[in-house]
Short mmCIF file of C-alpha atoms and ligand atoms in Angstrom, two decimals:
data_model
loop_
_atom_site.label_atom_id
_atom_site.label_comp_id
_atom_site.label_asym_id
_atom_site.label_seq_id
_atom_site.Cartn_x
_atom_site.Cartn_y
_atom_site.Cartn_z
CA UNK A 1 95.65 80.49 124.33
CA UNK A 2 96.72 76.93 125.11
CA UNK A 3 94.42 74.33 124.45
CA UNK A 4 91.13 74.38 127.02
CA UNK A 5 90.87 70.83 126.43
CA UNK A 6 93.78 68.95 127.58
CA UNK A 7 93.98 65.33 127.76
CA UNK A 8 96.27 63.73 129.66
CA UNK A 9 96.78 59.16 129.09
CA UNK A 10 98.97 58.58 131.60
CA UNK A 11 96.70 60.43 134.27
CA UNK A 12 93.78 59.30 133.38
CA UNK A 13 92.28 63.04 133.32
CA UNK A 14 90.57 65.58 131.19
CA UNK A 15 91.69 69.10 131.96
CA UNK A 16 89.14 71.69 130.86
CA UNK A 17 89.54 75.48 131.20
CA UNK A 18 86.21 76.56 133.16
CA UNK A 19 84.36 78.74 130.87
CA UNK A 20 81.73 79.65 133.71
CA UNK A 21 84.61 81.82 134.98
CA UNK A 22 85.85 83.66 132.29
CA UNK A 23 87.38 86.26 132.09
CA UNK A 24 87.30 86.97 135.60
CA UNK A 25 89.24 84.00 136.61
CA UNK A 26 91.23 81.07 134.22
CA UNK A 27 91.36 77.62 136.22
CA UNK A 28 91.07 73.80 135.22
CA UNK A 29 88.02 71.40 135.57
CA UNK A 30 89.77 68.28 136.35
CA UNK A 31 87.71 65.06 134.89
CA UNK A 32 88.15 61.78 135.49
CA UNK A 33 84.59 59.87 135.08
CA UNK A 34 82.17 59.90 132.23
CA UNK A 35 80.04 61.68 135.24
CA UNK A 36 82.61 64.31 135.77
CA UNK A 37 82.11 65.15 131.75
CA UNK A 38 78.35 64.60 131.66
CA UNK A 39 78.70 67.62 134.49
CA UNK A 40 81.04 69.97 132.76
CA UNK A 41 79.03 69.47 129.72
CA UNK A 42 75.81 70.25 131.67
CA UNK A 43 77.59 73.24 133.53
CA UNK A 44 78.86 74.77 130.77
CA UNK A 45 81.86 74.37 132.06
CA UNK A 46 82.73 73.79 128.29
CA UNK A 47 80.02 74.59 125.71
CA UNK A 48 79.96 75.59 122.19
CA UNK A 49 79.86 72.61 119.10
CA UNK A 50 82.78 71.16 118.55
CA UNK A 51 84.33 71.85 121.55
CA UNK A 52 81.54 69.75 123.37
CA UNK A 53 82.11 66.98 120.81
CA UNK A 54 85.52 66.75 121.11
CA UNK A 55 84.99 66.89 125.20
CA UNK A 56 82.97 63.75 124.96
CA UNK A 57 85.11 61.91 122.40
CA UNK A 58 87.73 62.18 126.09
CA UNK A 59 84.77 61.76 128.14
CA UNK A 60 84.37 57.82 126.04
CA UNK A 61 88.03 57.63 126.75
CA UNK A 62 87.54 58.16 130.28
CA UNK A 63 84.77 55.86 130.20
CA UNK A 64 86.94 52.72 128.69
CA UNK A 65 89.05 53.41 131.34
CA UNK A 66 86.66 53.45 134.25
CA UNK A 67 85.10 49.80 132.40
CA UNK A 68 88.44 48.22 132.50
CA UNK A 69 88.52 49.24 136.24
CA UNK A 70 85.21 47.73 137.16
CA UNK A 71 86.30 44.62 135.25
CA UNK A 72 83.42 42.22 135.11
CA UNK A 73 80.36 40.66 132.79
CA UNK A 74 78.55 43.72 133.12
CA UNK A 75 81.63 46.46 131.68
CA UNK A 76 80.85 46.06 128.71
CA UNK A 77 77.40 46.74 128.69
CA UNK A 78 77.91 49.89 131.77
CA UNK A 79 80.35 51.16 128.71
CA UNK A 80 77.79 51.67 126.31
CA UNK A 81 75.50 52.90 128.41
CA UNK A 82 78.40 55.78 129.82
CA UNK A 83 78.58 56.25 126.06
CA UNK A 84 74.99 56.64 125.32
CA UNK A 85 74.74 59.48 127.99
CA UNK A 86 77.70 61.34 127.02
CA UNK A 87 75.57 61.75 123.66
CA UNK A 88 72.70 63.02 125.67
CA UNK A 89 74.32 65.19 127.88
CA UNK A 90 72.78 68.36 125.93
CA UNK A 91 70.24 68.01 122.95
CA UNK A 92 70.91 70.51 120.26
CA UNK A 93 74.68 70.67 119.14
CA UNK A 94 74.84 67.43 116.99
CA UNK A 95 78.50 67.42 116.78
CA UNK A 96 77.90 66.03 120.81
CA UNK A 97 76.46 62.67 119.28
CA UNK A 98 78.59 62.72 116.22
CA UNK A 99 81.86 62.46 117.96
CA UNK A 100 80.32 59.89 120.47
CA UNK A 101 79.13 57.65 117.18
CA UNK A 102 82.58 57.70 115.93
CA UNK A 103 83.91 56.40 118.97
CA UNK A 104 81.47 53.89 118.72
CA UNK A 105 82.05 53.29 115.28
CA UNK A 106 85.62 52.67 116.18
CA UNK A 107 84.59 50.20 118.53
CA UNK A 108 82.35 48.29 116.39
CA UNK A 109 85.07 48.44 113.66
CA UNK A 110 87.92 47.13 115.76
CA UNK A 111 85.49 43.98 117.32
CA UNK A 112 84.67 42.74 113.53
CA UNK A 113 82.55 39.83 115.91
CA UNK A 114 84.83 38.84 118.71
CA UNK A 115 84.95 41.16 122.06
CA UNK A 116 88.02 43.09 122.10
CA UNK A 117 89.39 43.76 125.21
CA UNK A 118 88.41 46.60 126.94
CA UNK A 119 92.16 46.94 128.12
CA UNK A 120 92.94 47.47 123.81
CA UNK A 121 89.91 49.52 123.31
CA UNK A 122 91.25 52.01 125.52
CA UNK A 123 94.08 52.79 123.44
CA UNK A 124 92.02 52.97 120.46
CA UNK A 125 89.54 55.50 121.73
CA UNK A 126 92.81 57.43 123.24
CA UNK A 127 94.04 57.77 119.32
CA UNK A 128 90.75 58.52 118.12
CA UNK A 129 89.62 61.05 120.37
CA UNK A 130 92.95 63.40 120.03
CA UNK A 131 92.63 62.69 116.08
CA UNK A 132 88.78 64.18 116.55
CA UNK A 133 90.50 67.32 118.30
CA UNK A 134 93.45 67.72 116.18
CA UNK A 135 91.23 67.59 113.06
CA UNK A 136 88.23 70.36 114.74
CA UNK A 137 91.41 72.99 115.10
CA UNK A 138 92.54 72.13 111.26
CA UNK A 139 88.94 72.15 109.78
CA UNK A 140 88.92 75.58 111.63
CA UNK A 141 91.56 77.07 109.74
CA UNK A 142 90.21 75.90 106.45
CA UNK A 143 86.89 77.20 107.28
CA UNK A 144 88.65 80.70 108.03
CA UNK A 145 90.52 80.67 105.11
CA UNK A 146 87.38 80.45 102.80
CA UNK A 147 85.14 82.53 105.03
CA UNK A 148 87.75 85.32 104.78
CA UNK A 149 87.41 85.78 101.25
CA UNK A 150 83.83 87.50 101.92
CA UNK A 151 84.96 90.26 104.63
CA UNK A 152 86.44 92.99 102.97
CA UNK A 153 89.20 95.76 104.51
CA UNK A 154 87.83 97.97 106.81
CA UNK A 155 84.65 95.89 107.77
CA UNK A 156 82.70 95.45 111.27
CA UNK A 157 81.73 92.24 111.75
CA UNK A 158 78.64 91.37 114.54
CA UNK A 159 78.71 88.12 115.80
CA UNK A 160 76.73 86.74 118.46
CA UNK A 161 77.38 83.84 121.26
CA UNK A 162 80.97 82.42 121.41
CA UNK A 163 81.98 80.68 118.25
CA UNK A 164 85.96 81.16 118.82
CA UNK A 165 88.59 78.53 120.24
CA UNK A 166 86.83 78.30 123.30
CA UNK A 167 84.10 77.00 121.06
CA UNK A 168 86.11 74.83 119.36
CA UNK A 169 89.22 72.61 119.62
CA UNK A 170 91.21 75.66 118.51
CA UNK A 171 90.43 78.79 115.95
CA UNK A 172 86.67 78.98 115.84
CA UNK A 173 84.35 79.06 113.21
CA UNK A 174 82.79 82.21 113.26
CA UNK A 175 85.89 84.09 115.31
CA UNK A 176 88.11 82.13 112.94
CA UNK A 177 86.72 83.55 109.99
CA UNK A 178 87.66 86.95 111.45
CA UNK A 179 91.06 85.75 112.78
CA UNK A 180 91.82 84.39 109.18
CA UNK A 181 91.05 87.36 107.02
CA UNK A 182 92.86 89.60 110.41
CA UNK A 183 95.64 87.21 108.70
CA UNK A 184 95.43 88.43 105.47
CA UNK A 185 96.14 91.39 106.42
CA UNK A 186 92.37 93.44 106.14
CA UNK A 187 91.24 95.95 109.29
CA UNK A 188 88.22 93.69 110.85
CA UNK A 189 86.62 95.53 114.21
CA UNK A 190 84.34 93.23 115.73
CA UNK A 191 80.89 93.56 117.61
CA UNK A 192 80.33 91.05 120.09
CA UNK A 193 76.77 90.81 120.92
CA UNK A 194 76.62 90.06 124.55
CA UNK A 195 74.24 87.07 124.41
CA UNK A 196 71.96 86.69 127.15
CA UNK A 197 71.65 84.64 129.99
CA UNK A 198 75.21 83.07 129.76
CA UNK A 199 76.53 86.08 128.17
CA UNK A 200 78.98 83.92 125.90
CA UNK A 201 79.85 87.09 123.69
CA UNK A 202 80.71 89.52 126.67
CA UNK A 203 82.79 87.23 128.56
CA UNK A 204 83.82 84.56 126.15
CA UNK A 205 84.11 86.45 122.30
CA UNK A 206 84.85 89.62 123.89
CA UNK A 207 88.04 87.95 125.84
CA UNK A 208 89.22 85.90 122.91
CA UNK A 209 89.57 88.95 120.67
CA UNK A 210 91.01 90.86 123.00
CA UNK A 211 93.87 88.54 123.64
CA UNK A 212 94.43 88.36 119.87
CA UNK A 213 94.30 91.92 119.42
CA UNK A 214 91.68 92.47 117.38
CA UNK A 215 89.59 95.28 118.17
CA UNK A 216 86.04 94.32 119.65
CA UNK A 217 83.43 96.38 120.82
CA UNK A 218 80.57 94.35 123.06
CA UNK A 219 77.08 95.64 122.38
CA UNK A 220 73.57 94.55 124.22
CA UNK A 221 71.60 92.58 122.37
CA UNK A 222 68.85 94.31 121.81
CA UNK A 223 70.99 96.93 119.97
CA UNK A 224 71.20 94.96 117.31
CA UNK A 225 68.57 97.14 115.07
CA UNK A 226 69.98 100.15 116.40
CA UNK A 227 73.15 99.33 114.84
CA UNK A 228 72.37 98.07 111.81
CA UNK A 229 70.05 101.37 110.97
CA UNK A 230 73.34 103.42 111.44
CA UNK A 231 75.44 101.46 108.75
CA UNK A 232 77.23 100.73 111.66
CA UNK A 233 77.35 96.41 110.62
CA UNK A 234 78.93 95.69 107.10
CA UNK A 235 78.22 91.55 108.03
CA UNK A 236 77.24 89.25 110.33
CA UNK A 237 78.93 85.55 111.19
CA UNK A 238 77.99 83.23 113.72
CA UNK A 239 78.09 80.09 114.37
CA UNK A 240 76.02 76.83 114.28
CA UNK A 241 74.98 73.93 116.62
CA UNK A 242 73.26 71.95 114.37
CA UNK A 243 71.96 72.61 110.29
CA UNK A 244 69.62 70.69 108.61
CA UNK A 245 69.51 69.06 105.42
CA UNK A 246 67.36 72.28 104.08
CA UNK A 247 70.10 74.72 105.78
CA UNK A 248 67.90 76.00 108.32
CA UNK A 249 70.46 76.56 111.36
CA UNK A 250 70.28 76.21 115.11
CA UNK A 251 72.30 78.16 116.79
CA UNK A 252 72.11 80.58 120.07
CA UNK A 253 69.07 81.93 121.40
CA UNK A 254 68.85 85.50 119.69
CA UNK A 255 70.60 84.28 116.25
CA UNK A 256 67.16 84.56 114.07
CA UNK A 257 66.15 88.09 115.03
CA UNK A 258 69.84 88.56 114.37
CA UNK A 259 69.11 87.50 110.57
CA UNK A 260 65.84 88.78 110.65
CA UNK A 261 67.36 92.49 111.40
CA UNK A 262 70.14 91.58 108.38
CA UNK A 263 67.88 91.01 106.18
CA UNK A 264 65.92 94.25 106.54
CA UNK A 265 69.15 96.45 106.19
CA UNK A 266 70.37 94.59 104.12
CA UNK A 267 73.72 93.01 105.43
CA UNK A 268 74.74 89.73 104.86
CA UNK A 269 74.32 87.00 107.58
CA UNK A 270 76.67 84.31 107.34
CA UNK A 271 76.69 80.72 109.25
CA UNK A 272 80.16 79.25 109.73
CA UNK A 273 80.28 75.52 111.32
CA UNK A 274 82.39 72.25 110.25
CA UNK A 275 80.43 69.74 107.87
CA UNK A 276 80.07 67.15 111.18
CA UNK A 277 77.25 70.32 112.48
CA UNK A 278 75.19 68.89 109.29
CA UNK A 279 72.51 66.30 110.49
CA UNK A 280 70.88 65.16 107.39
CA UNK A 281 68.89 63.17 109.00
CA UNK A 282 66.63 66.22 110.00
CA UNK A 283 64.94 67.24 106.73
CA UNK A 284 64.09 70.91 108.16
CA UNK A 285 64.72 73.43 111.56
CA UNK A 286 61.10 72.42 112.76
CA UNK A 287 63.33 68.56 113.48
CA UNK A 288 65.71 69.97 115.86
CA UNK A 289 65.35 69.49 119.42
CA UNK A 290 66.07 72.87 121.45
CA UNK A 291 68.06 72.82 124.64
CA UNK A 292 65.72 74.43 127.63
CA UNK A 293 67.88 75.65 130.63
CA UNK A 294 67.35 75.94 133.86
CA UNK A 295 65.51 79.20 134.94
CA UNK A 296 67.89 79.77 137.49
CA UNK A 297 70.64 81.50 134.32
CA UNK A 298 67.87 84.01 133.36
CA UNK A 299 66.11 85.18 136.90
CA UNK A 300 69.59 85.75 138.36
CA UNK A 301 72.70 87.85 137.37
CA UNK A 302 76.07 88.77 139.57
CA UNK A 303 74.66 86.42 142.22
CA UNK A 304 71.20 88.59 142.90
CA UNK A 305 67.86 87.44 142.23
CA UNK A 306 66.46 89.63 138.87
CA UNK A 307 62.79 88.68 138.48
CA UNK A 308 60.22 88.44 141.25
CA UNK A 309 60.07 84.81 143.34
CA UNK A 310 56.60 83.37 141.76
CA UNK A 311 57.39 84.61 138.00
CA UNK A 312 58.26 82.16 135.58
CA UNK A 313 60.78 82.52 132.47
CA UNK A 314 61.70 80.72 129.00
CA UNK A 315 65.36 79.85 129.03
CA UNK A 316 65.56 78.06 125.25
CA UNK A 317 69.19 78.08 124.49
CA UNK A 318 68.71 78.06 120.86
CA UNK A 319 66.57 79.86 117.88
CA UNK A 320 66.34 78.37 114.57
CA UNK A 321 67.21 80.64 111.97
CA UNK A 322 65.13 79.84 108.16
CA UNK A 323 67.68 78.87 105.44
CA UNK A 324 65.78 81.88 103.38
CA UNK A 325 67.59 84.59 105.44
CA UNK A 326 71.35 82.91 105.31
CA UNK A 327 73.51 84.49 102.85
CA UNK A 328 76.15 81.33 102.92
CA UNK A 329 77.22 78.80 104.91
CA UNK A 330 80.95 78.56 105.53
CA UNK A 331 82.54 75.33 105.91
CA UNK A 332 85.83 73.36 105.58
CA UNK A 333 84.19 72.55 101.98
CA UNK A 334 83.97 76.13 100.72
CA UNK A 335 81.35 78.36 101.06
CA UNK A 336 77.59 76.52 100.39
CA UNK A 337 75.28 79.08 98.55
CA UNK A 338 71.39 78.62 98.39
CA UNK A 339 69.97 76.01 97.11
CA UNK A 340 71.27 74.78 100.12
CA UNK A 341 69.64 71.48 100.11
CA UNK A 342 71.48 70.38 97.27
CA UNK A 343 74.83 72.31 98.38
CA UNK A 344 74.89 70.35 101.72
CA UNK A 345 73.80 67.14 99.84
CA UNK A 346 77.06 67.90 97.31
CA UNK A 347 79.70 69.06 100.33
CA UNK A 348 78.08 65.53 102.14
CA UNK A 349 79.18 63.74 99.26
CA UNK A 350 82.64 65.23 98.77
CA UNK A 351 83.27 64.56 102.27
CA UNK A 352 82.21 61.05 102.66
CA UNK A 353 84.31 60.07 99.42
CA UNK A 354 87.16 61.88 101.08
CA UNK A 355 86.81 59.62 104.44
CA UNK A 356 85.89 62.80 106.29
CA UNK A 357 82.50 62.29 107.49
CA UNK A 358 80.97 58.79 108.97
O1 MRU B 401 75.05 77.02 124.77
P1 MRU B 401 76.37 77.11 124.07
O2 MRU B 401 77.29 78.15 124.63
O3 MRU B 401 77.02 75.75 123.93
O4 MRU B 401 75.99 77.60 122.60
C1 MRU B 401 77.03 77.79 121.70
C2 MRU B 401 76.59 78.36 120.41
O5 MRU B 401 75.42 78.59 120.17
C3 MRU B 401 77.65 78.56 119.36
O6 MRU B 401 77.36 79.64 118.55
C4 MRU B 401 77.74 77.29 118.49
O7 MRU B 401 77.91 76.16 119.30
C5 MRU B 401 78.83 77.36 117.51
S1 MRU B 401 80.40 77.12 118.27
C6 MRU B 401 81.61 77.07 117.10
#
């Protein structure tokens, strides 16, 4: 697959393969506001993590270049605000506002007390945006290499939501975990839960895999249980939107029965996701905010109205899975094991004297 996030300097644009039409159709979101990427993010047009930080790392590129348009007293100021709600655009995934505070922080860096201008700022946040996406697709394939290590030859793998390129900059987490030990050369088959409402895993994990080659089987969600009773699951990987400093993990609505079913037969549930989906600001799960969606993704399907007019439905896009019931958290650090308070606290460290994490 070629990159779904292409960036393009001299036009001024941010091409983004539209996710909302996969794998029906492949065509190109075409960006050229902050607006235009507060929408796709919104939209799903793009979704998943990284690939949404990495989107509005562009979408502050875009915005530098819409300030030095405007010109004025006030760009400056309309420039941090574009910023601000590019960070906002959806609440969970924290590599959203991570990416969008390292833009910042490369703004604030390159100022050192005098105002840059705008005009030089623009090249800066150019560099530093494709450095954020060139860097997601590498962590990736570190990530996959260590996560590989605990699937064995001949292994099914369930994985729920869409945790693969399209999730990403490039690779996956959770996909490229499979794709790396696939590499090495060991028979993975792959379930692909279909995750309800936006069905991520039937029309996003399912198509990935597919392309690749790798053999993948989509299954309903609810036959999770089903599954795992008939030794039918050897492990489980997903991916993450946002961990806390304890380890307990948001990720996709659906993800903590997920565990909750591993744990009772037994199969190991791992969490794969890039050290910048740490927030260790939030002590525990209970501290993450959860995305609600707009009703309209559950009470309709194929264009047809599902549930009766007056009845109303929960549309949380994300579950928060206890730290208890994850067997290890892959990253581009290694694999953390429980304790994971400290583990995260110790990868944290490694990172930040390595220059990796601001
Ligand atoms: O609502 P989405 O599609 O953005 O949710 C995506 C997920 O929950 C993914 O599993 C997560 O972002 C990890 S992506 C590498």
């Amino acid at each position: 697959m070629n990159s779904h996030i292409r960036f393009d300097a001299d036009e001024g644009a941010l091409h983004l393969l539209d996710q909302r039409l996969l794998p029906e159709a492949e065509a190109d979101v075409v960006c050229r506001t902050p607006d235009d990427v507060i929408d796709a993010l919104k939209t799903m047009v793009v979704r998943g993590a990284p690939a949404i930080g990495v989107t509005a790392a562009f979408g502050c590129a875009l915005a530098v270049r819409c300030a030095v348009a405007r010109g004025g007293d006030a760009a400056r100021r309309r420039l941090e605000a574009d910023l601000e709600r590019l960070a906002a655009a959806r609440p969970t995934a924290v590599n959203l506002r991570w990416a969008v505070e390292r833009m910042r922080g490369v703004w604030r860096a390159a100022e050192a007390g005098e105002d840059l201008p705008l005009a030089e700022l623009q090249a800066l946040f150019d560099r530093e945006a494709t450095a954020i996406q060139r860097e997601d697709e590498a962590l990736c394939r570190r990530m996959g290499r260590h996560g590989a290590e605990l699937l064995r030859d001949g292994d099914c793998v369930l994985t729920h939501c869409n945790a693969g390129a399209l999730a990403t900059a490039g690779y996956g987490t959770a996909l490229g975990v499979i794709r790396a030990a696939v590499e090495q050369g060991k028979r993975i088959r792959v379930i692909a839960d279909e995750t309800r409402p936006f069905l991520q895993g039937a029309r996003l994990t399912a198509w990935e895999l597919a392309q690749d080659g790798i053999p993948v089987t989509v299954a309903c969600d609810n036959a999770c249980a089903h599954l795992m009773s008939r030794g039918m699951i050897q492990a489980v990987v997903v991916g993450a939107d946002r961990i806390a400093a304890n380890g307990d993990t948001a990720n996709k609505i659906g993800t903590m029965g997920v565990a909750i079913l591993a744990r009772h037969f037994q199969v190991p549930f791992y969490v794969a996701a890039p050290l910048s989906t740490i927030d260790a600001a939030t002590p525990d799960g209970a501290g993450i905010p959860i995305e609600e969606r707009p009703a309209g993704e559950v009470t309709r399907m194929g264009g047809r109205r599902i549930t009766p007019e007056d009845v109303p439905v929960y549309n949380f896009a994300f579950d928060v899975t206890p730290a208890g019931l994850i067997s290890g958290i892959i990253t581009e650090a290694g694999v953390l094991r429980a304790p994971y308070g400290d583990a995260i606290a110790a990868a944290r460290r490694g990172a930040e004297g390595g220059g990796a994490l601001s």
